[in-house]
mmCIF file of C-alpha atoms in Angstrom:
data_model
loop_
_atom_site.group_PDB
_atom_site.id
_atom_site.type_symbol
_atom_site.label_atom_id
_atom_site.label_comp_id
_atom_site.label_asym_id
_atom_site.label_seq_id
_atom_site.Cartn_x
_atom_site.Cartn_y
_atom_site.Cartn_z
ATOM 1 C CA GLU A 915 -19.957 -11.082 -102.495
ATOM 2 C CA TRP A 916 -23.607 -10.046 -102.102
ATOM 3 C CA ASP A 917 -25.416 -8.375 -99.222
ATOM 4 C CA MET A 918 -28.977 -9.497 -98.467
ATOM 5 C CA VAL A 919 -31.094 -6.960 -96.594
ATOM 6 C CA THR A 920 -34.365 -8.112 -95.023
ATOM 7 C CA SER A 921 -37.570 -6.692 -93.592
ATOM 8 C CA TRP A 922 -37.239 -8.870 -90.483
ATOM 9 C CA PRO A 923 -35.628 -8.434 -87.087
ATOM 10 C CA THR A 924 -32.735 -10.862 -86.654
ATOM 11 C CA GLY A 925 -34.067 -14.048 -85.070
ATOM 12 C CA ALA A 926 -37.711 -13.583 -86.111
ATOM 13 C CA PRO A 927 -39.122 -17.082 -86.741
ATOM 14 C CA ASP A 928 -39.366 -18.309 -89.759
ATOM 15 C CA VAL A 929 -39.000 -15.155 -91.885
ATOM 16 C CA ASP A 930 -35.445 -14.450 -90.718
ATOM 17 C CA ASP A 931 -34.672 -18.181 -90.682
ATOM 18 C CA SER A 932 -35.891 -18.508 -94.262
ATOM 19 C CA ALA A 933 -33.766 -15.600 -95.463
ATOM 20 C CA ARG A 934 -30.686 -17.170 -93.893
ATOM 21 C CA ARG A 935 -31.454 -20.653 -95.256
ATOM 22 C CA ILE A 936 -31.809 -19.212 -98.743
ATOM 23 C CA ALA A 937 -28.553 -17.271 -98.488
ATOM 24 C CA LYS A 938 -26.650 -20.291 -97.162
ATOM 25 C CA ARG A 939 -28.086 -22.647 -99.770
ATOM 26 C CA ILE A 940 -27.147 -20.340 -102.646
ATOM 27 C CA THR A 941 -23.674 -19.927 -101.164
ATOM 28 C CA ASP A 942 -23.229 -23.688 -100.681
ATOM 29 C CA LEU A 943 -24.629 -24.791 -104.045
ATOM 30 C CA SER A 944 -22.464 -22.252 -105.838
ATOM 31 C CA GLY A 945 -19.384 -23.592 -104.067
ATOM 32 C CA GLY A 946 -18.819 -20.142 -102.621
ATOM 33 C CA ARG A 947 -18.759 -18.447 -106.026
ATOM 34 C CA LEU A 948 -21.787 -16.410 -104.897
ATOM 35 C CA ASN A 949 -21.473 -15.666 -101.195
ATOM 36 C CA ILE A 950 -24.464 -13.944 -99.559
ATOM 37 C CA THR A 951 -24.307 -12.201 -96.171
ATOM 38 C CA VAL A 952 -27.658 -11.539 -94.449
ATOM 39 C CA HIS A 953 -28.441 -8.290 -92.617
ATOM 40 C CA GLY A 954 -31.589 -7.985 -90.492
ATOM 41 C CA ALA A 955 -33.908 -4.995 -90.523
ATOM 42 C CA GLY A 956 -32.139 -1.853 -89.365
ATOM 43 C CA GLU A 957 -28.596 -3.157 -89.785
ATOM 44 C CA ILE A 958 -28.071 -1.485 -93.171
ATOM 45 C CA VAL A 959 -31.530 -0.126 -94.027
ATOM 46 C CA PRO A 960 -34.918 -0.097 -92.227
ATOM 47 C CA ALA A 961 -37.455 -2.886 -92.733
ATOM 48 C CA PHE A 962 -39.398 -0.932 -95.345
ATOM 49 C CA GLY A 963 -36.228 0.390 -97.021
ATOM 50 C CA VAL A 964 -35.052 -2.828 -98.642
ATOM 51 C CA PHE A 965 -36.900 -2.325 -101.950
ATOM 52 C CA ASP A 966 -35.220 1.023 -102.638
ATOM 53 C CA ALA A 967 -31.853 -0.177 -101.323
ATOM 54 C CA VAL A 968 -31.688 -3.036 -103.818
ATOM 55 C CA SER A 969 -33.199 -0.994 -106.640
ATOM 56 C CA GLN A 970 -30.467 1.615 -106.117
ATOM 57 C CA GLY A 971 -27.645 -0.912 -105.709
ATOM 58 C CA VAL A 972 -26.978 -0.292 -102.010
ATOM 59 C CA ALA A 973 -27.407 -4.072 -101.586
ATOM 60 C CA GLN A 974 -27.709 -6.800 -104.200
ATOM 61 C CA ILE A 975 -30.686 -8.800 -102.857
ATOM 62 C CA TYR A 976 -33.502 -8.518 -100.334
ATOM 63 C CA HIS A 977 -35.917 -10.865 -98.562
ATOM 64 C CA SER A 978 -39.378 -9.440 -97.847
ATOM 65 C CA VAL A 979 -43.012 -9.710 -98.960
ATOM 66 C CA PRO A 980 -44.665 -8.153 -102.039
ATOM 67 C CA SER A 981 -47.520 -6.835 -99.887
ATOM 68 C CA TYR A 982 -45.229 -4.104 -98.567
ATOM 69 C CA TRP A 983 -44.767 -2.484 -101.985
ATOM 70 C CA THR A 984 -48.265 -1.520 -103.129
ATOM 71 C CA SER A 985 -47.225 2.144 -102.812
ATOM 72 C CA LYS A 986 -44.711 1.481 -105.612
ATOM 73 C CA ASN A 987 -47.317 -0.121 -107.855
ATOM 74 C CA GLN A 988 -50.603 -1.533 -106.585
ATOM 75 C CA ALA A 989 -50.269 -4.601 -108.781
ATOM 76 C CA ILE A 990 -47.209 -5.777 -106.840
ATOM 77 C CA GLY A 991 -49.432 -6.667 -103.903
ATOM 78 C CA LEU A 992 -51.186 -9.334 -105.964
ATOM 79 C CA PHE A 993 -47.991 -11.378 -106.024
ATOM 80 C CA GLY A 994 -48.094 -11.543 -102.230
ATOM 81 C CA SER A 995 -51.713 -11.801 -101.117
ATOM 82 C CA PHE A 996 -55.204 -10.559 -101.849
ATOM 83 C CA PRO A 997 -58.390 -10.633 -99.759
ATOM 84 C CA PHE A 998 -60.514 -13.735 -100.406
ATOM 85 C CA GLY A 999 -57.888 -14.680 -102.981
ATOM 86 C CA LEU A 1000 -55.407 -17.461 -103.641
ATOM 87 C CA THR A 1001 -54.131 -19.958 -101.080
ATOM 88 C CA ALA A 1002 -50.397 -20.672 -100.882
ATOM 89 C CA PRO A 1003 -50.354 -23.564 -103.409
ATOM 90 C CA GLU A 1004 -52.748 -21.686 -105.686
ATOM 91 C CA GLN A 1005 -50.478 -18.624 -105.537
ATOM 92 C CA MET A 1006 -47.522 -20.700 -106.701
ATOM 93 C CA GLY A 1007 -49.717 -22.277 -109.365
ATOM 94 C CA TRP A 1008 -50.475 -18.825 -110.748
ATOM 95 C CA MET A 1009 -46.788 -17.889 -110.703
ATOM 96 C CA TYR A 1010 -45.589 -21.115 -112.342
ATOM 97 C CA HIS A 1011 -48.481 -21.995 -114.643
ATOM 98 C CA GLY A 1012 -50.828 -19.012 -114.908
ATOM 99 C CA GLY A 1013 -48.559 -16.261 -116.221
ATOM 100 C CA GLY A 1014 -47.853 -14.679 -112.842
ATOM 101 C CA GLN A 1015 -44.044 -14.818 -113.102
ATOM 102 C CA ALA A 1016 -43.994 -13.006 -116.447
ATOM 103 C CA LEU A 1017 -46.165 -10.204 -115.053
ATOM 104 C CA TYR A 1018 -44.036 -10.055 -111.885
ATOM 105 C CA ASP A 1019 -40.897 -9.739 -114.016
ATOM 106 C CA GLU A 1020 -42.471 -7.018 -116.167
ATOM 107 C CA ILE A 1021 -43.360 -4.822 -113.199
ATOM 108 C CA TYR A 1022 -40.125 -5.304 -111.268
ATOM 109 C CA ALA A 1023 -38.015 -4.615 -114.348
ATOM 110 C CA GLY A 1024 -39.350 -1.058 -114.233
ATOM 111 C CA PHE A 1025 -37.618 -0.648 -110.857
ATOM 112 C CA GLY A 1026 -34.364 -2.310 -111.893
ATOM 113 C CA LEU A 1027 -35.244 -5.525 -110.050
ATOM 114 C CA LYS A 1028 -35.574 -9.253 -110.704
ATOM 115 C CA GLY A 1029 -37.403 -11.469 -108.230
ATOM 116 C CA PHE A 1030 -38.695 -14.908 -107.339
ATOM 117 C CA ILE A 1031 -41.354 -15.976 -104.842
ATOM 118 C CA ALA A 1032 -39.493 -17.916 -102.146
ATOM 119 C CA GLY A 1033 -41.982 -19.077 -99.545
ATOM 120 C CA ASN A 1034 -45.429 -18.534 -98.116
ATOM 121 C CA SER A 1035 -46.689 -18.321 -94.552
ATOM 122 C CA GLY A 1036 -50.059 -19.788 -95.516
ATOM 123 C CA PRO A 1037 -53.409 -18.607 -94.142
ATOM 124 C CA GLN A 1038 -53.030 -15.498 -92.016
ATOM 125 C CA TRP A 1039 -55.128 -14.679 -88.952
ATOM 126 C CA PHE A 1040 -57.453 -11.697 -88.806
ATOM 127 C CA GLY A 1041 -55.515 -10.346 -85.865
ATOM 128 C CA TRP A 1042 -55.155 -9.617 -82.164
ATOM 129 C CA PHE A 1043 -57.897 -7.401 -80.739
ATOM 130 C CA ARG A 1044 -57.935 -5.676 -77.383
ATOM 131 C CA LYS A 1045 -61.768 -5.778 -77.413
ATOM 132 C CA GLU A 1046 -64.235 -8.198 -78.986
ATOM 133 C CA ILE A 1047 -65.907 -7.296 -82.283
ATOM 134 C CA ASN A 1048 -69.482 -8.357 -83.052
ATOM 135 C CA LYS A 1049 -70.723 -6.314 -86.017
ATOM 136 C CA LEU A 1050 -69.313 -4.350 -88.929
ATOM 137 C CA ASP A 1051 -69.874 -1.031 -87.177
ATOM 138 C CA ASP A 1052 -67.447 -2.160 -84.458
ATOM 139 C CA LEU A 1053 -64.611 -1.864 -86.970
ATOM 140 C CA ARG A 1054 -65.404 1.711 -87.970
ATOM 141 C CA GLY A 1055 -62.807 4.070 -86.573
ATOM 142 C CA MET A 1056 -60.687 1.304 -85.084
ATOM 143 C CA ARG A 1057 -56.926 1.700 -85.476
ATOM 144 C CA ILE A 1058 -55.690 -1.591 -86.899
ATOM 145 C CA ARG A 1059 -52.183 -2.464 -88.047
ATOM 146 C CA SER A 1060 -52.327 -3.824 -91.572
ATOM 147 C CA ASN A 1061 -50.810 -3.339 -95.012
ATOM 148 C CA GLY A 1062 -51.268 -3.985 -98.716
ATOM 149 C CA PHE A 1063 -54.636 -4.920 -100.153
ATOM 150 C CA GLN A 1064 -55.817 -6.179 -96.792
ATOM 151 C CA GLY A 1065 -55.305 -2.645 -95.496
ATOM 152 C CA GLU A 1066 -57.295 -1.239 -98.402
ATOM 153 C CA MET A 1067 -60.128 -3.696 -97.725
ATOM 154 C CA LEU A 1068 -60.230 -2.548 -94.104
ATOM 155 C CA ARG A 1069 -60.158 1.129 -95.077
ATOM 156 C CA ARG A 1070 -63.230 0.571 -97.217
ATOM 157 C CA VAL A 1071 -65.229 -0.492 -94.161
ATOM 158 C CA GLY A 1072 -64.074 2.477 -92.090
ATOM 159 C CA VAL A 1073 -60.924 1.212 -90.348
ATOM 160 C CA ALA A 1074 -58.065 3.629 -89.649
ATOM 161 C CA VAL A 1075 -55.225 1.477 -91.018
ATOM 162 C CA VAL A 1076 -51.786 1.876 -89.438
ATOM 163 C CA THR A 1077 -48.754 0.501 -91.309
ATOM 164 C CA LEU A 1078 -45.991 -0.768 -89.022
ATOM 165 C CA PRO A 1079 -43.118 -3.252 -89.352
ATOM 166 C CA GLY A 1080 -43.669 -6.483 -87.427
ATOM 167 C CA GLY A 1081 -41.125 -5.483 -84.804
ATOM 168 C CA GLU A 1082 -43.182 -2.438 -83.769
ATOM 169 C CA ILE A 1083 -46.610 -4.041 -83.351
ATOM 170 C CA PHE A 1084 -46.186 -5.178 -79.746
ATOM 171 C CA GLN A 1085 -45.267 -1.715 -78.467
ATOM 172 C CA ALA A 1086 -48.162 -0.136 -80.373
ATOM 173 C CA LEU A 1087 -50.665 -2.638 -78.932
ATOM 174 C CA GLN A 1088 -49.234 -2.238 -75.449
ATOM 175 C CA ALA A 1089 -49.354 1.553 -75.609
ATOM 176 C CA GLY A 1090 -52.862 1.563 -77.087
ATOM 177 C CA THR A 1091 -51.809 3.489 -80.190
ATOM 178 C CA ILE A 1092 -53.486 0.696 -82.162
ATOM 179 C CA ASP A 1093 -56.617 -1.231 -81.162
ATOM 180 C CA ALA A 1094 -55.726 -4.381 -83.040
ATOM 181 C CA GLY A 1095 -53.109 -5.760 -85.374
ATOM 182 C CA ASP A 1096 -52.262 -8.702 -87.548
ATOM 183 C CA PHE A 1097 -48.843 -10.027 -88.419
ATOM 184 C CA ILE A 1098 -48.692 -13.621 -89.651
ATOM 185 C CA GLY A 1099 -50.031 -16.425 -87.477
ATOM 186 C CA PRO A 1100 -49.562 -18.261 -84.167
ATOM 187 C CA TRP A 1101 -45.885 -19.216 -84.578
ATOM 188 C CA ASN A 1102 -44.560 -15.735 -85.338
ATOM 189 C CA ASP A 1103 -47.170 -13.909 -83.292
ATOM 190 C CA PHE A 1104 -46.308 -15.884 -80.152
ATOM 191 C CA ALA A 1105 -42.623 -15.053 -80.564
ATOM 192 C CA PHE A 1106 -43.498 -11.358 -80.706
ATOM 193 C CA GLY A 1107 -45.582 -11.635 -77.541
ATOM 194 C CA PHE A 1108 -48.838 -10.185 -78.862
ATOM 195 C CA HIS A 1109 -50.817 -12.492 -76.545
ATOM 196 C CA GLN A 1110 -49.447 -10.567 -73.583
ATOM 197 C CA VAL A 1111 -51.267 -7.365 -74.566
ATOM 198 C CA ALA A 1112 -54.327 -8.604 -76.508
ATOM 199 C CA LYS A 1113 -56.159 -11.855 -75.722
ATOM 200 C CA ASN A 1114 -58.760 -11.964 -78.508
ATOM 201 C CA TYR A 1115 -57.333 -13.776 -81.535
ATOM 202 C CA TYR A 1116 -59.627 -13.714 -84.567
ATOM 203 C CA TYR A 1117 -59.832 -16.065 -87.544
ATOM 204 C CA PRO A 1118 -60.110 -16.503 -90.524
ATOM 205 C CA GLY A 1119 -57.662 -13.976 -91.924
ATOM 206 C CA VAL A 1120 -59.652 -13.388 -95.088
ATOM 207 C CA GLY A 1121 -57.542 -10.328 -95.886
ATOM 208 C CA GLU A 1122 -54.579 -12.607 -96.521
ATOM 209 C CA PRO A 1123 -55.521 -16.206 -97.407
ATOM 210 C CA SER A 1124 -51.791 -16.626 -97.980
ATOM 211 C CA SER A 1125 -48.773 -14.348 -97.851
ATOM 212 C CA ALA A 1126 -45.885 -14.951 -100.219
ATOM 213 C CA GLU A 1127 -42.283 -14.152 -99.381
ATOM 214 C CA GLU A 1128 -39.823 -13.087 -102.055
ATOM 215 C CA ILE A 1129 -36.161 -12.733 -102.851
ATOM 216 C CA VAL A 1130 -35.532 -9.784 -105.145
ATOM 217 C CA MET A 1131 -32.245 -8.790 -106.762
ATOM 218 C CA ASN A 1132 -30.748 -5.739 -108.368
ATOM 219 C CA VAL A 1133 -31.203 -6.576 -112.035
ATOM 220 C CA ALA A 1134 -27.710 -5.421 -113.018
ATOM 221 C CA ALA A 1135 -26.162 -7.661 -110.369
ATOM 222 C CA TYR A 1136 -28.389 -10.549 -111.450
ATOM 223 C CA ASP A 1137 -27.683 -10.094 -115.160
ATOM 224 C CA ALA A 1138 -23.935 -10.132 -114.469
ATOM 225 C CA LEU A 1139 -24.158 -13.706 -113.140
ATOM 226 C CA PRO A 1140 -23.410 -16.723 -115.330
ATOM 227 C CA ASP A 1141 -26.404 -18.869 -116.256
ATOM 228 C CA ASP A 1142 -25.647 -21.652 -113.770
ATOM 229 C CA LEU A 1143 -25.726 -19.247 -110.820
ATOM 230 C CA LYS A 1144 -29.009 -17.781 -112.064
ATOM 231 C CA GLU A 1145 -30.431 -21.304 -112.182
ATOM 232 C CA ILE A 1146 -29.204 -21.989 -108.640
ATOM 233 C CA ILE A 1147 -31.020 -18.886 -107.350
ATOM 234 C CA LYS A 1148 -34.248 -19.848 -109.112
ATOM 235 C CA THR A 1149 -34.082 -23.449 -107.859
ATOM 236 C CA VAL A 1150 -33.316 -22.383 -104.281
ATOM 237 C CA ALA A 1151 -36.303 -20.028 -104.375
ATOM 238 C CA MET A 1152 -38.552 -22.869 -105.553
ATOM 239 C CA SER A 1153 -37.292 -25.216 -102.840
ATOM 240 C CA ALA A 1154 -37.720 -22.490 -100.220
ATOM 241 C CA SER A 1155 -41.361 -22.109 -101.220
ATOM 242 C CA GLU A 1156 -42.134 -25.695 -100.245
ATOM 243 C CA GLU A 1157 -39.905 -25.786 -97.174
ATOM 244 C CA THR A 1158 -41.079 -22.489 -95.726
ATOM 245 C CA THR A 1159 -44.787 -23.115 -96.279
ATOM 246 C CA THR A 1160 -44.713 -26.552 -94.659
ATOM 247 C CA ALA A 1161 -42.661 -25.206 -91.729
ATOM 248 C CA TYR A 1162 -45.325 -22.574 -91.107
ATOM 249 C CA ASP A 1163 -48.159 -25.101 -91.274
ATOM 250 C CA ILE A 1164 -46.786 -27.428 -88.608
ATOM 251 C CA ASN A 1165 -45.366 -24.755 -86.306
ATOM 252 C CA HIS A 1166 -48.568 -22.699 -86.422
ATOM 253 C CA ALA A 1167 -50.485 -25.841 -85.392
ATOM 254 C CA LYS A 1168 -48.131 -26.588 -82.490
ATOM 255 C CA THR A 1169 -48.018 -22.999 -81.255
ATOM 256 C CA LEU A 1170 -51.783 -22.489 -81.343
ATOM 257 C CA LYS A 1171 -52.186 -25.155 -78.646
ATOM 258 C CA VAL A 1172 -49.621 -23.352 -76.491
ATOM 259 C CA LEU A 1173 -51.411 -20.018 -76.874
ATOM 260 C CA VAL A 1174 -54.767 -21.503 -75.859
ATOM 261 C CA ASN A 1175 -53.729 -24.025 -73.205
ATOM 262 C CA GLU A 1176 -50.924 -22.119 -71.511
ATOM 263 C CA HIS A 1177 -51.724 -18.444 -72.104
ATOM 264 C CA GLY A 1178 -55.515 -18.241 -72.080
ATOM 265 C CA VAL A 1179 -55.899 -16.796 -75.570
ATOM 266 C CA ASN A 1180 -59.502 -16.532 -76.811
ATOM 267 C CA LEU A 1181 -59.946 -17.982 -80.299
ATOM 268 C CA LEU A 1182 -62.848 -16.153 -81.921
ATOM 269 C CA LYS A 1183 -64.382 -16.463 -85.375
ATOM 270 C CA VAL A 1184 -64.958 -13.209 -87.214
ATOM 271 C CA PRO A 1185 -68.759 -12.734 -87.153
ATOM 272 C CA ASP A 1186 -70.576 -13.455 -90.407
ATOM 273 C CA GLU A 1187 -71.837 -9.875 -90.706
ATOM 274 C CA ILE A 1188 -68.258 -8.611 -90.719
ATOM 275 C CA LEU A 1189 -67.143 -11.257 -93.226
ATOM 276 C CA GLU A 1190 -69.982 -10.279 -95.547
ATOM 277 C CA GLY A 1191 -69.038 -6.611 -95.292
ATOM 278 C CA LEU A 1192 -65.392 -7.371 -96.005
ATOM 279 C CA GLN A 1193 -66.319 -9.526 -98.986
ATOM 280 C CA ALA A 1194 -68.466 -6.738 -100.443
ATOM 281 C CA ALA A 1195 -65.597 -4.269 -99.988
ATOM 282 C CA THR A 1196 -63.263 -6.704 -101.757
ATOM 283 C CA GLN A 1197 -65.623 -7.140 -104.713
ATOM 284 C CA ASP A 1198 -65.679 -3.360 -105.165
ATOM 285 C CA MET A 1199 -61.886 -3.247 -104.923
ATOM 286 C CA VAL A 1200 -61.517 -5.886 -107.651
ATOM 287 C CA LYS A 1201 -63.837 -3.927 -109.947
ATOM 288 C CA ASP A 1202 -61.805 -0.768 -109.363
ATOM 289 C CA LEU A 1203 -58.535 -2.555 -110.139
ATOM 290 C CA LEU A 1204 -59.937 -4.141 -113.301
ATOM 291 C CA ASN A 1205 -60.815 -0.635 -114.473
ATOM 292 C CA ASP A 1206 -57.676 1.109 -113.216
ATOM 293 C CA ALA A 1207 -56.200 3.836 -115.393
ATOM 294 C CA ASP A 1208 -52.853 2.031 -115.220
ATOM 295 C CA PRO A 1209 -53.173 -0.775 -117.796
ATOM 296 C CA MET A 1210 -50.591 -2.876 -115.965
ATOM 297 C CA ILE A 1211 -52.673 -2.939 -112.790
ATOM 298 C CA ALA A 1212 -55.761 -3.923 -114.769
ATOM 299 C CA LYS A 1213 -53.840 -6.654 -116.602
ATOM 300 C CA VAL A 1214 -52.440 -8.240 -113.444
ATOM 301 C CA MET A 1215 -55.810 -8.104 -111.688
ATOM 302 C CA ALA A 1216 -57.507 -9.741 -114.667
ATOM 303 C CA SER A 1217 -54.956 -12.556 -114.743
ATOM 304 C CA TYR A 1218 -55.219 -13.079 -110.978
ATOM 305 C CA ALA A 1219 -59.033 -13.046 -110.962
ATOM 306 C CA THR A 1220 -59.301 -15.570 -113.795
ATOM 307 C CA PHE A 1221 -56.876 -17.977 -112.149
ATOM 308 C CA ARG A 1222 -58.491 -17.501 -108.717
ATOM 309 C CA ASN A 1223 -61.978 -18.261 -109.999
ATOM 310 C CA GLN A 1224 -60.801 -21.366 -111.854
ATOM 311 C CA THR A 1225 -58.947 -22.842 -108.870
ATOM 312 C CA ALA A 1226 -61.648 -21.847 -106.375
ATOM 313 C CA ASP A 1227 -64.269 -23.608 -108.447
ATOM 314 C CA TYR A 1228 -62.242 -26.833 -108.531
ATOM 315 C CA ALA A 1229 -61.340 -26.588 -104.828
ATOM 316 C CA ARG A 1230 -65.015 -27.026 -103.907
ATOM 317 C CA TYR A 1231 -64.697 -30.648 -105.087
ATOM 318 C CA SER A 1232 -61.101 -31.285 -104.029
ATOM 319 C CA TYR A 1233 -59.327 -29.513 -101.154
ATOM 320 C CA ALA A 1234 -62.353 -27.827 -99.594
ATOM 321 C CA ALA A 1235 -64.445 -31.005 -99.845
ATOM 322 C CA GLN A 1236 -61.691 -33.090 -98.271
ATOM 323 C CA MET A 1237 -61.164 -30.607 -95.432
ATOM 324 C CA ASN A 1238 -64.878 -30.423 -94.680
ATOM 325 C CA ALA A 1239 -65.121 -34.209 -94.662
ATOM 326 C CA ARG A 1240 -62.135 -34.633 -92.322
ATOM 327 C CA THR A 1241 -64.073 -34.081 -89.102
ATOM 328 C CA GLN A 1242 -62.781 -36.863 -86.826
ATOM 329 C CA PRO A 1243 -59.259 -37.037 -85.366
ATOM 330 C CA PHE A 1244 -57.272 -40.242 -85.885
ATOM 331 C CA PRO A 1245 -56.499 -42.391 -82.846
ATOM 332 C CA GLU A 1246 -52.934 -41.738 -81.689
ATOM 333 C CA ALA A 1247 -50.487 -44.229 -80.212
#
């Protein structure tokens, strides 16, 4: 009998759904030999308390995102997202074929944890803004909800970054304690009602070109399992990666039309001057991480950067070229 604690309010689309699908699938495939009960944020521990709870054995497994744990070790954030970094399929490519999983295991072992990436929400949005932004100076001093390396990128251009769980963003926007905030994308953001208190929705979310989800276990509990149950957990995580990412893609697309056509949301592209400033801040951040005093941080950043540059170079001729060429909609029946 295992308890899964999550960083998500019960009912939050797809993050809570994904956690529950994973728990049920492990339970079913194990024939009930490993039964997992899911607890939403706040039921046993707060949203940001799941890492410590599982590390300390309060629960056996959690569902969250690596981006939340950069205060534990900055390198952890690279397994979730990085500004101007890997897309969702590229992120999984690094984990499966570029040495990412071995580095992930090495870091988490130091906290008594064992994890697998188990989904990705795909390209994030830059966020919901109460006022329009036109130049880099407009960001200076703004209070923006963010986290992880995206938060660090924003800090470097003068933003006052505020870290909040997803369930607290609406109230903060409504009360004016933050000027803007990002969470995931149209599907989740609509469910949280951000469009009711901020109408300017900015893209692209260069701070998080993708955002991986993870299931992470107490290593003692994991090691006590027989090999077939370990294989079930790994396989369920891999299947969840595909299922969750594709669910986000289609539901984001459907929900975006609702936000624009039924709720008057303004879709705005982040101005080029701001994108250039954010890219320069990111380049400096990469250099700092490559030269970090912690050799583990430098090693993970080096691995990530090498894989990112290789896949980005090829994408110019493959995915990016295809997307840029796909300008006309198909006729529909």
